[in-house]
PDB file of C-alpha atoms in Angstrom:
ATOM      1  CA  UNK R 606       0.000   0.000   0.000  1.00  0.00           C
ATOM      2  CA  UNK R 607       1.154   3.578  -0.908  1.00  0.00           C
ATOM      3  CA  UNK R 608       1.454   5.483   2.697  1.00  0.00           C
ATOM      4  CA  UNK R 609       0.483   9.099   2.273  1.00  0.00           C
ATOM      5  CA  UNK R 610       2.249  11.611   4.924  1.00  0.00           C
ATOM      6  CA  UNK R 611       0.805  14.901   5.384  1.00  0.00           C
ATOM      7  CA  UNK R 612       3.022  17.936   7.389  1.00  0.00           C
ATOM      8  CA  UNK R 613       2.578  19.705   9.512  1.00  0.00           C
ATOM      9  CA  UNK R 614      -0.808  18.191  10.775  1.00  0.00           C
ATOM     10  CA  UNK R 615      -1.910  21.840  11.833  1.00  0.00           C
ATOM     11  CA  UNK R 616      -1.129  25.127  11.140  1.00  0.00           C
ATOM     12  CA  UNK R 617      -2.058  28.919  12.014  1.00  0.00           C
ATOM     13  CA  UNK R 618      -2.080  31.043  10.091  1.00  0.00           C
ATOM     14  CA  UNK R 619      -2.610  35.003  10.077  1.00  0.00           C
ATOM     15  CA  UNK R 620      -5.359  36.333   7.234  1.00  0.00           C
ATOM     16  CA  UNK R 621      -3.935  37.184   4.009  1.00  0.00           C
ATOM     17  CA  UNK R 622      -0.640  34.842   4.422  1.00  0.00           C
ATOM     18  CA  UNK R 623       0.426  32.174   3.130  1.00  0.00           C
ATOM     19  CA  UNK R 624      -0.068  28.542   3.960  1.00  0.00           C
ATOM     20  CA  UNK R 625       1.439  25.431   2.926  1.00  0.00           C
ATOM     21  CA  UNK R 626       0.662  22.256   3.339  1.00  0.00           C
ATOM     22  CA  UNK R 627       3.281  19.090   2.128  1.00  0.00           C
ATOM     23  CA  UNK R 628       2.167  15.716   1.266  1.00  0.00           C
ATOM     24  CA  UNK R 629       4.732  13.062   0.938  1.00  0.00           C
ATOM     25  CA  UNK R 630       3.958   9.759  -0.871  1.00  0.00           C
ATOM     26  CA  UNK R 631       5.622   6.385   0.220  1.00  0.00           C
ATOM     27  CA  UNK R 632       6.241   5.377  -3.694  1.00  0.00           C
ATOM     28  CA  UNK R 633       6.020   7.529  -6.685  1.00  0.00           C
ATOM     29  CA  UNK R 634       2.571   8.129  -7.901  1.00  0.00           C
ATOM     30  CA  UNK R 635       3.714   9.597 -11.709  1.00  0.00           C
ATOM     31  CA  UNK R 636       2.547   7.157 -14.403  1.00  0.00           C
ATOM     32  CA  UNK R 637       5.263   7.311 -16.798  1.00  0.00           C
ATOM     33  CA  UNK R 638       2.700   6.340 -19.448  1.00  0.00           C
ATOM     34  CA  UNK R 639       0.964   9.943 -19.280  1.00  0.00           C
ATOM     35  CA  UNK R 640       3.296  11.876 -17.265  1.00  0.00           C
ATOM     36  CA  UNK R 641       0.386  12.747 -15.004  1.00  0.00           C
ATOM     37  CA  UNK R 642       0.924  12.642 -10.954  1.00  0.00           C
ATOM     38  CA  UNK R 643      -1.937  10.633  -9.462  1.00  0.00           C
ATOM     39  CA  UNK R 644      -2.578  13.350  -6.272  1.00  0.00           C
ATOM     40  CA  UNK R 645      -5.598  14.873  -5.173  1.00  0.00           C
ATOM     41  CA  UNK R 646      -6.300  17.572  -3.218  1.00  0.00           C
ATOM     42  CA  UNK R 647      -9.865  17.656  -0.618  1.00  0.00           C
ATOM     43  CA  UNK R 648     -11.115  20.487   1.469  1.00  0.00           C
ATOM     44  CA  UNK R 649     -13.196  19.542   4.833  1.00  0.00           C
ATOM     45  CA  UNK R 650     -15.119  22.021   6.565  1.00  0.00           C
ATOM     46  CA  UNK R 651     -16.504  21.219   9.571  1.00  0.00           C
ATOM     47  CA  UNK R 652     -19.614  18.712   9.048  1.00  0.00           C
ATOM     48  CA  UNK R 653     -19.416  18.988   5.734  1.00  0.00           C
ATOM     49  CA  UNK R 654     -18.223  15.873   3.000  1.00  0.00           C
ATOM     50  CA  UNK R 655     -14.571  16.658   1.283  1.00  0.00           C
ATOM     51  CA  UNK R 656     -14.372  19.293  -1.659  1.00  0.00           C
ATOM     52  CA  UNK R 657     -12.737  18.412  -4.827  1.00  0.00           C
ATOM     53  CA  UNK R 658     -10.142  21.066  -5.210  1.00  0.00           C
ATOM     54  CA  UNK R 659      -6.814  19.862  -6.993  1.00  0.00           C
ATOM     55  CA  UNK R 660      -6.229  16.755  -8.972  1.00  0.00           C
ATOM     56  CA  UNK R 661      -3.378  15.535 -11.182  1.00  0.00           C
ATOM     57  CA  UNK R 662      -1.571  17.377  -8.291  1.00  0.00           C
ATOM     58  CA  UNK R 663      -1.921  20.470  -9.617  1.00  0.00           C
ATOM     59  CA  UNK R 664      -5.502  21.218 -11.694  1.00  0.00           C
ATOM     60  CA  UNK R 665      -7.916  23.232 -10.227  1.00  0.00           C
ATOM     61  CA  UNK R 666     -11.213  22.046 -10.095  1.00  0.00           C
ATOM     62  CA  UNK R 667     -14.031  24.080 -11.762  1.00  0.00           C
ATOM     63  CA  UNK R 668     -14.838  27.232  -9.026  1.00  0.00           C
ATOM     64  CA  UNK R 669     -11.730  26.994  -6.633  1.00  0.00           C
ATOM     65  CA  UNK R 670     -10.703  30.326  -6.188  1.00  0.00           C
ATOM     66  CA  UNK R 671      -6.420  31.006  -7.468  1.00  0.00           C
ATOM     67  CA  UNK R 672      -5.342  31.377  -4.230  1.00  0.00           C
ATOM     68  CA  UNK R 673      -5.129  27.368  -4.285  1.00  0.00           C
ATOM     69  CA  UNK R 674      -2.402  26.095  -5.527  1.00  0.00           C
ATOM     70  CA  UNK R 675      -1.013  22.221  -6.177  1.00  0.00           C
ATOM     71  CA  UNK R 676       2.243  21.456  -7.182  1.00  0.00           C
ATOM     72  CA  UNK R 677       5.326  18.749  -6.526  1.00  0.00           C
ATOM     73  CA  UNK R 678       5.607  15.430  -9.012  1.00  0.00           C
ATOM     74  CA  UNK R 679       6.737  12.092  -8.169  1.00  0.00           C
ATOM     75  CA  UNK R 680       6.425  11.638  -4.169  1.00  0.00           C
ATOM     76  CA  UNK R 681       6.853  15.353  -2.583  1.00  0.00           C
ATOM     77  CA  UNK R 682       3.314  17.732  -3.066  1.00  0.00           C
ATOM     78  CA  UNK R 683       2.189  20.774  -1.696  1.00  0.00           C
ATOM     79  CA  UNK R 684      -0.556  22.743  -1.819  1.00  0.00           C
ATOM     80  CA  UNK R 685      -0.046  26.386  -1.297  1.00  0.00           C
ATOM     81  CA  UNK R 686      -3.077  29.023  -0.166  1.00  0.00           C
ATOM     82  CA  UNK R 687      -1.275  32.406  -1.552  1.00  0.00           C
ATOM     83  CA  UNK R 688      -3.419  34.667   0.593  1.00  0.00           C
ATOM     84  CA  UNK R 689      -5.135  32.687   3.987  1.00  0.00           C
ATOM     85  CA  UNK R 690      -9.625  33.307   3.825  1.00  0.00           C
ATOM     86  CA  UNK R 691     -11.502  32.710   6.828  1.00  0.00           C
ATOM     87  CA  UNK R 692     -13.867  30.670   4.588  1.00  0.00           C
ATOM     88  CA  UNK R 693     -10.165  28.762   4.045  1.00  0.00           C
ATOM     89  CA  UNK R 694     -10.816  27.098   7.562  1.00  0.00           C
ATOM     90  CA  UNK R 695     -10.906  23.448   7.159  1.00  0.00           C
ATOM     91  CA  UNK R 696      -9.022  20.081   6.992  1.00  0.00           C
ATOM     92  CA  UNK R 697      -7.077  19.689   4.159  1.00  0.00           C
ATOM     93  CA  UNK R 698      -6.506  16.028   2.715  1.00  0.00           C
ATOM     94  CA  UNK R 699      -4.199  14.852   0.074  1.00  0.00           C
ATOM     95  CA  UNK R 700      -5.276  10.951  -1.606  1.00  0.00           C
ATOM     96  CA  UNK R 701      -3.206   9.267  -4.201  1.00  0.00           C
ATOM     97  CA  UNK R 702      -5.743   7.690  -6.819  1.00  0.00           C
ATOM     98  CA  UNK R 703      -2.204   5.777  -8.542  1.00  0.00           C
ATOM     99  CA  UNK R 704      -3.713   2.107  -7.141  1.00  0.00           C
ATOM    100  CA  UNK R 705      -5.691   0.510  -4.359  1.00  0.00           C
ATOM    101  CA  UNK R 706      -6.198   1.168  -1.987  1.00  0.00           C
ATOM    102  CA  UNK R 707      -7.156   4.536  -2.327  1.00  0.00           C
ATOM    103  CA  UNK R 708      -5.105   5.695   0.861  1.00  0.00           C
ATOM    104  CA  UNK R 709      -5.293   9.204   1.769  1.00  0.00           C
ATOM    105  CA  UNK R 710      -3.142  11.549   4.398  1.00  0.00           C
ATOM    106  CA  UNK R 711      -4.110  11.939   7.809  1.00  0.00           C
ATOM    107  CA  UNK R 712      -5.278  15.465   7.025  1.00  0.00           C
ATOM    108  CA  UNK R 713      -3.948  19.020   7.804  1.00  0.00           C
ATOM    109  CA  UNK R 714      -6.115  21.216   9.918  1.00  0.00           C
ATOM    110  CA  UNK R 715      -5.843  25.261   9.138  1.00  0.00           C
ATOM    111  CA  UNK R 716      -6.487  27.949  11.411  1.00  0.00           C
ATOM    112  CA  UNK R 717      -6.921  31.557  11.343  1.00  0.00           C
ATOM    113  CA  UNK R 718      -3.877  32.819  13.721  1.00  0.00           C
TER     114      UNK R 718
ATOM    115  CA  UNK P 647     -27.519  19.086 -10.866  1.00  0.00           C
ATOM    116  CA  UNK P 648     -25.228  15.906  -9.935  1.00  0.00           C
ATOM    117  CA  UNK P 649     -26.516  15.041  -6.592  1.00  0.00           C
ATOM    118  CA  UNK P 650     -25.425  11.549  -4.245  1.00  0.00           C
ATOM    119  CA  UNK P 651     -27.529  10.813  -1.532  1.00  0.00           C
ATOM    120  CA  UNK P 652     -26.478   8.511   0.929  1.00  0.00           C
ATOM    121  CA  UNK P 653     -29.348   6.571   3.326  1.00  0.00           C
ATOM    122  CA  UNK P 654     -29.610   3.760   5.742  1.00  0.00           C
ATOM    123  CA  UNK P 655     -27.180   4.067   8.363  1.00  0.00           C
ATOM    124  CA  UNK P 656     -28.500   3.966  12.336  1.00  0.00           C
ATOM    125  CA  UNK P 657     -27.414   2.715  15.073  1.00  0.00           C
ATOM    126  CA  UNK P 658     -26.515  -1.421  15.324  1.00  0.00           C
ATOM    127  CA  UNK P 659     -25.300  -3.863  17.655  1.00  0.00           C
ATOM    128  CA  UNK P 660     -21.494  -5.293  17.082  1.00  0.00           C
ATOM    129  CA  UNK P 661     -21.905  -8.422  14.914  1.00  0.00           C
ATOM    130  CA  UNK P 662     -25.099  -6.762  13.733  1.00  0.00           C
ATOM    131  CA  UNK P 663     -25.485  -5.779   9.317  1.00  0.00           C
ATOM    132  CA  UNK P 664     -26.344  -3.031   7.708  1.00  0.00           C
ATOM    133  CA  UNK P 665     -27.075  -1.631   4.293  1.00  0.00           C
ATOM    134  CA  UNK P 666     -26.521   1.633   2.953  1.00  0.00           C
ATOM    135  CA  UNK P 667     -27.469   3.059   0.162  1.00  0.00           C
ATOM    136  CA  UNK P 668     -26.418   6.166  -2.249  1.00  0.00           C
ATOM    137  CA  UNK P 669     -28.883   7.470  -4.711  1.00  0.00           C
ATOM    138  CA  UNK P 670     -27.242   9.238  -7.363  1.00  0.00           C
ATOM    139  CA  UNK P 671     -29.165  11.250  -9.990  1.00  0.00           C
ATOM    140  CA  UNK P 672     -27.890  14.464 -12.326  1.00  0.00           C
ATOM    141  CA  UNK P 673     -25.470  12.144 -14.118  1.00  0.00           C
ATOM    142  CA  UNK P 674     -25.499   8.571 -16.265  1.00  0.00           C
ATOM    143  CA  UNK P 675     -25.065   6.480 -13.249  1.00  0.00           C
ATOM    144  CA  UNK P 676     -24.246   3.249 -15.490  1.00  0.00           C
ATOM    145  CA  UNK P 677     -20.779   5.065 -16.540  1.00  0.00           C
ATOM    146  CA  UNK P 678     -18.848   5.757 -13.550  1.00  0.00           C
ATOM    147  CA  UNK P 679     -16.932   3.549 -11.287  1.00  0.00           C
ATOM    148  CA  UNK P 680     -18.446   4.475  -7.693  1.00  0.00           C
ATOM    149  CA  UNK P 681     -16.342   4.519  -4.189  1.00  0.00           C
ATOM    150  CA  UNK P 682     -17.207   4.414  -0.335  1.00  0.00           C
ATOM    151  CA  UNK P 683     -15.442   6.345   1.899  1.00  0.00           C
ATOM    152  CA  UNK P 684     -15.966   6.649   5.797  1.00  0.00           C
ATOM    153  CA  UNK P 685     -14.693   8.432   8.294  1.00  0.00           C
ATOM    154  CA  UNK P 686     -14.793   7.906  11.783  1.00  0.00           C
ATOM    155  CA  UNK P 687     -15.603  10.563  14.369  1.00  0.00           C
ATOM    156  CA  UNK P 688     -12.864  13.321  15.072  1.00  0.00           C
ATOM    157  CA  UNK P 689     -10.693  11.544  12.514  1.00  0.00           C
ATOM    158  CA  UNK P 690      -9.376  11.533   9.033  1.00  0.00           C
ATOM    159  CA  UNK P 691     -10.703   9.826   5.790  1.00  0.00           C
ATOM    160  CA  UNK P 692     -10.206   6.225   4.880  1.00  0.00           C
ATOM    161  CA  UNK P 693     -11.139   4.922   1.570  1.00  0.00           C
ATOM    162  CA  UNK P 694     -13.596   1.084   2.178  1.00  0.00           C
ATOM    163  CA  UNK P 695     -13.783   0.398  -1.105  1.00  0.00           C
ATOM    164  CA  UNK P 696     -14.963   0.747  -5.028  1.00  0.00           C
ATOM    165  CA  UNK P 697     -16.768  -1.042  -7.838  1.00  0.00           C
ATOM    166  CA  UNK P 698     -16.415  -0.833 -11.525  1.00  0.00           C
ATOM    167  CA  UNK P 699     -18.735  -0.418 -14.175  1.00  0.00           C
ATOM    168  CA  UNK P 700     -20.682  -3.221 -16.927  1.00  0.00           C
ATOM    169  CA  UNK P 701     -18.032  -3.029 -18.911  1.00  0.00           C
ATOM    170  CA  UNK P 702     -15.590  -3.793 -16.622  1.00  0.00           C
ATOM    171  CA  UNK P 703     -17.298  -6.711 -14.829  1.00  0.00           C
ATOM    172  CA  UNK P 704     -18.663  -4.755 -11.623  1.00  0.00           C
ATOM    173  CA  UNK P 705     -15.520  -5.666 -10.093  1.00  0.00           C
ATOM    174  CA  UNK P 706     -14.528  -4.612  -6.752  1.00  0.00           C
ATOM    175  CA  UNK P 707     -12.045  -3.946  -4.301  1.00  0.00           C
ATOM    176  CA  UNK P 708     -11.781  -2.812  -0.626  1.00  0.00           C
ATOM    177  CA  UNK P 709      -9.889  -1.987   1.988  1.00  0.00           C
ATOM    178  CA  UNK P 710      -7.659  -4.439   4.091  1.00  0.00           C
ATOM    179  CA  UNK P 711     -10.040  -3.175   7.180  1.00  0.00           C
ATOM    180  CA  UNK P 712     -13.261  -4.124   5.639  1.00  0.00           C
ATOM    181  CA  UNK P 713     -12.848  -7.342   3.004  1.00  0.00           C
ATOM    182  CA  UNK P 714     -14.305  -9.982   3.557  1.00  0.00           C
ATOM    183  CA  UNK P 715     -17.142  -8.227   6.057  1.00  0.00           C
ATOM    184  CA  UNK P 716     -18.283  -5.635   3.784  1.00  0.00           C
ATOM    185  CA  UNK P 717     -19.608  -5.891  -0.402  1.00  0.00           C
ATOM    186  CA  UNK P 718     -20.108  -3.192  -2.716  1.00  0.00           C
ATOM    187  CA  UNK P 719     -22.923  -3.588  -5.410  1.00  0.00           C
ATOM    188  CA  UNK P 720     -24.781  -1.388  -7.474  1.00  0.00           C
ATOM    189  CA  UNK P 721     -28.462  -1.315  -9.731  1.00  0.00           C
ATOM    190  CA  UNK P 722     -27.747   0.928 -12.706  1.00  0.00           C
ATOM    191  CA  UNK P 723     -31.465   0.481 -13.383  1.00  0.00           C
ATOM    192  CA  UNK P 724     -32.215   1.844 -10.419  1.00  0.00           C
ATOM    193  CA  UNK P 725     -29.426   4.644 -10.284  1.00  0.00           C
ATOM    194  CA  UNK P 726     -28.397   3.006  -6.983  1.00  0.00           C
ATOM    195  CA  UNK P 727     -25.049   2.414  -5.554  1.00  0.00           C
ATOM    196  CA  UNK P 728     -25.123  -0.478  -1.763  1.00  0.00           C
ATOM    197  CA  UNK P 729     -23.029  -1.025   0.965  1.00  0.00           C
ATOM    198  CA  UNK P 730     -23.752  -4.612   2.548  1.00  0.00           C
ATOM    199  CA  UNK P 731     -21.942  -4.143   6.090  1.00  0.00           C
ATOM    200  CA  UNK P 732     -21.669  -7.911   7.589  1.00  0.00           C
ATOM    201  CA  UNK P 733     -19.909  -8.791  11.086  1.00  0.00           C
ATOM    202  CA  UNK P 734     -20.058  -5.271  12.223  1.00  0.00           C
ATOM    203  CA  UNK P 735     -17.424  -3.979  14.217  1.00  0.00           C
ATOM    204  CA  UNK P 736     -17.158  -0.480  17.260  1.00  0.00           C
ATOM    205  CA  UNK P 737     -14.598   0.417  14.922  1.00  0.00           C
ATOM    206  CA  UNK P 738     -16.619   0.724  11.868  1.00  0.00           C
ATOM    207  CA  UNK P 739     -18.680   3.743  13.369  1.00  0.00           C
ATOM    208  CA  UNK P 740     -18.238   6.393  10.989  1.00  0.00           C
ATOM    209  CA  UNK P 741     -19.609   8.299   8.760  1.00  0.00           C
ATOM    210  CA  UNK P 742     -20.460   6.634   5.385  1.00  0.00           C
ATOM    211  CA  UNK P 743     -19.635   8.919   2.151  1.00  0.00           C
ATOM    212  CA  UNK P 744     -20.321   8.137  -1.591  1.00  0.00           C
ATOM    213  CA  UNK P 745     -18.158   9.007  -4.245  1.00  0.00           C
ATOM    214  CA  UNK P 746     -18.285   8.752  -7.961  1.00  0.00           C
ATOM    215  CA  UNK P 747     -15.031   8.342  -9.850  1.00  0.00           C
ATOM    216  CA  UNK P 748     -13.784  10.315 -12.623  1.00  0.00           C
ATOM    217  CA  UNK P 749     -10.123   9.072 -12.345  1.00  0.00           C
ATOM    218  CA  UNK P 750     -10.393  10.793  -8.465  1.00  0.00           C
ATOM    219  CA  UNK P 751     -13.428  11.025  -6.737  1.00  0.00           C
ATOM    220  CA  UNK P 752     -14.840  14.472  -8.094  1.00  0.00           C
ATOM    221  CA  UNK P 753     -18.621  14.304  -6.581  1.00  0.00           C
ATOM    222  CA  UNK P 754     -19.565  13.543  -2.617  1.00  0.00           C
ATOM    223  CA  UNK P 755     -22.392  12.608  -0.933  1.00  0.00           C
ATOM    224  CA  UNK P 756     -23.161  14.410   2.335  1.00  0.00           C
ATOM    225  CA  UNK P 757     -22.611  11.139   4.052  1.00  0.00           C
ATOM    226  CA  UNK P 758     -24.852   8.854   6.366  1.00  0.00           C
ATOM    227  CA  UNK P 759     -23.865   7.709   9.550  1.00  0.00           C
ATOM    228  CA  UNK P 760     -23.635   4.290  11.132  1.00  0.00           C
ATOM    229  CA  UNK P 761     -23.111   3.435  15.009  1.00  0.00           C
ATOM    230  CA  UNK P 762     -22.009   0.319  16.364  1.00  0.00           C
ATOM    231  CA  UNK P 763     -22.726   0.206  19.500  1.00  0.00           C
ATOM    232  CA  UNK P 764     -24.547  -2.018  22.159  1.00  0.00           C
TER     233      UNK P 764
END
């Protein structure tokens, strides 16, 4: 099984900065066939189901504002919010979707500072 | 709209079953592999499992944690995707998301939640 590693699992941050959140996977998860990374990227507000907002490590999904960000290839990801929202609170999770299982990371909480 | 609506989870004993259900309209259900993911209170995601479509045999696969106890189905006539949940464990308590697949999972149910408890 591919272990997924999120750091740090929290953060606070102040409104406006930046936050960054790394994901490192325990094999790669680039298909040398299409040169795509098999990473996703979920947002979790509180008592809500996960958001789509990243896949192929670094596509934003239809309506995520450009403050997100997804980058990294191979095993090392992060996904960068350029300018911290308070609507930005939530638990970030990064899932590689390379092969089963579908393991995800543990999950980064962010917090206004 | 592309909606998933997840029902039948409640409260049951351990060693108790249980079968969910995820009602998915907005989209051509038949086309789509379909996943279950759960996650337990205060804690992170785990993927259970995920089934493919007609054309690829309605295969399956799950998660170490749940084969064997748990099978994934679905009734593309009936726009349905099933959770069978046999030999229930405390552990299993969660709540119980839908996903369908488009490479990742792009669309989420809001979830239904199961208790194992006596």
């Amino acid at each position: 099984d591919i272990v997924m590693t999120q750091s740090p699992d929290s953060l606070a941050v102040s409104l406006g900065e930046r936050a960054t959140i790394n994901c490192k996977s325990s094999q790669s998860v680039l298909s040398t066939s299409n040169n795509q990374n098999y990473l996703v990227w979920y947002q979790q507000k509180q008592g809500q189901p996960p958001k789509l907002l990243i896949y192929w490590a670094s596509t934003r999904d239809s309506g995520v504002p450009d403050r997100f960000s997804g980058s990294g290839s191979g095993t090392d990801f992060t996904l960068t919010i350029s300018s911290l929202q308070a609507e930005d609170v939530a638990v970030y999770y990064c899932q590689q979707y390379y092969s089963s299982p579908r393991t995800f990371g543990q999950g980064t909480k962010v917090e206004i500072k | 709209e592309v909606q998933l609506v997840e029902s039948g989870g409640g409260l049951v004993q351990p060693g108790g079953s249980l079968r969910l259900s995820c009602a998915a309209s907005g989209f051509i259900f038949s086309g789509p592999y379909m996943h279950w993911v759960r996650q337990a209170p205060g804690k992170g995601l785990e993927w259970v499992g995920r089934i493919r479509n007609k054309a690829n045999g309605y295969t399956t696969e799950y998660a170490a944690s749940v084969k064997g106890r748990f099978t994934i189905s679905r009734d593309d006539s009936k726009n349905s995707l099933y959770l069978q949940m046999n030999s229930l464990k405390t552990e299993d308590t969660a709540v119980y998301y839908c996903g369908r697949e488009n490479y990742y999972v792009d669309v989420w149910g809001k979830g239904t939640t199961v208790t194992v408890s006596s």
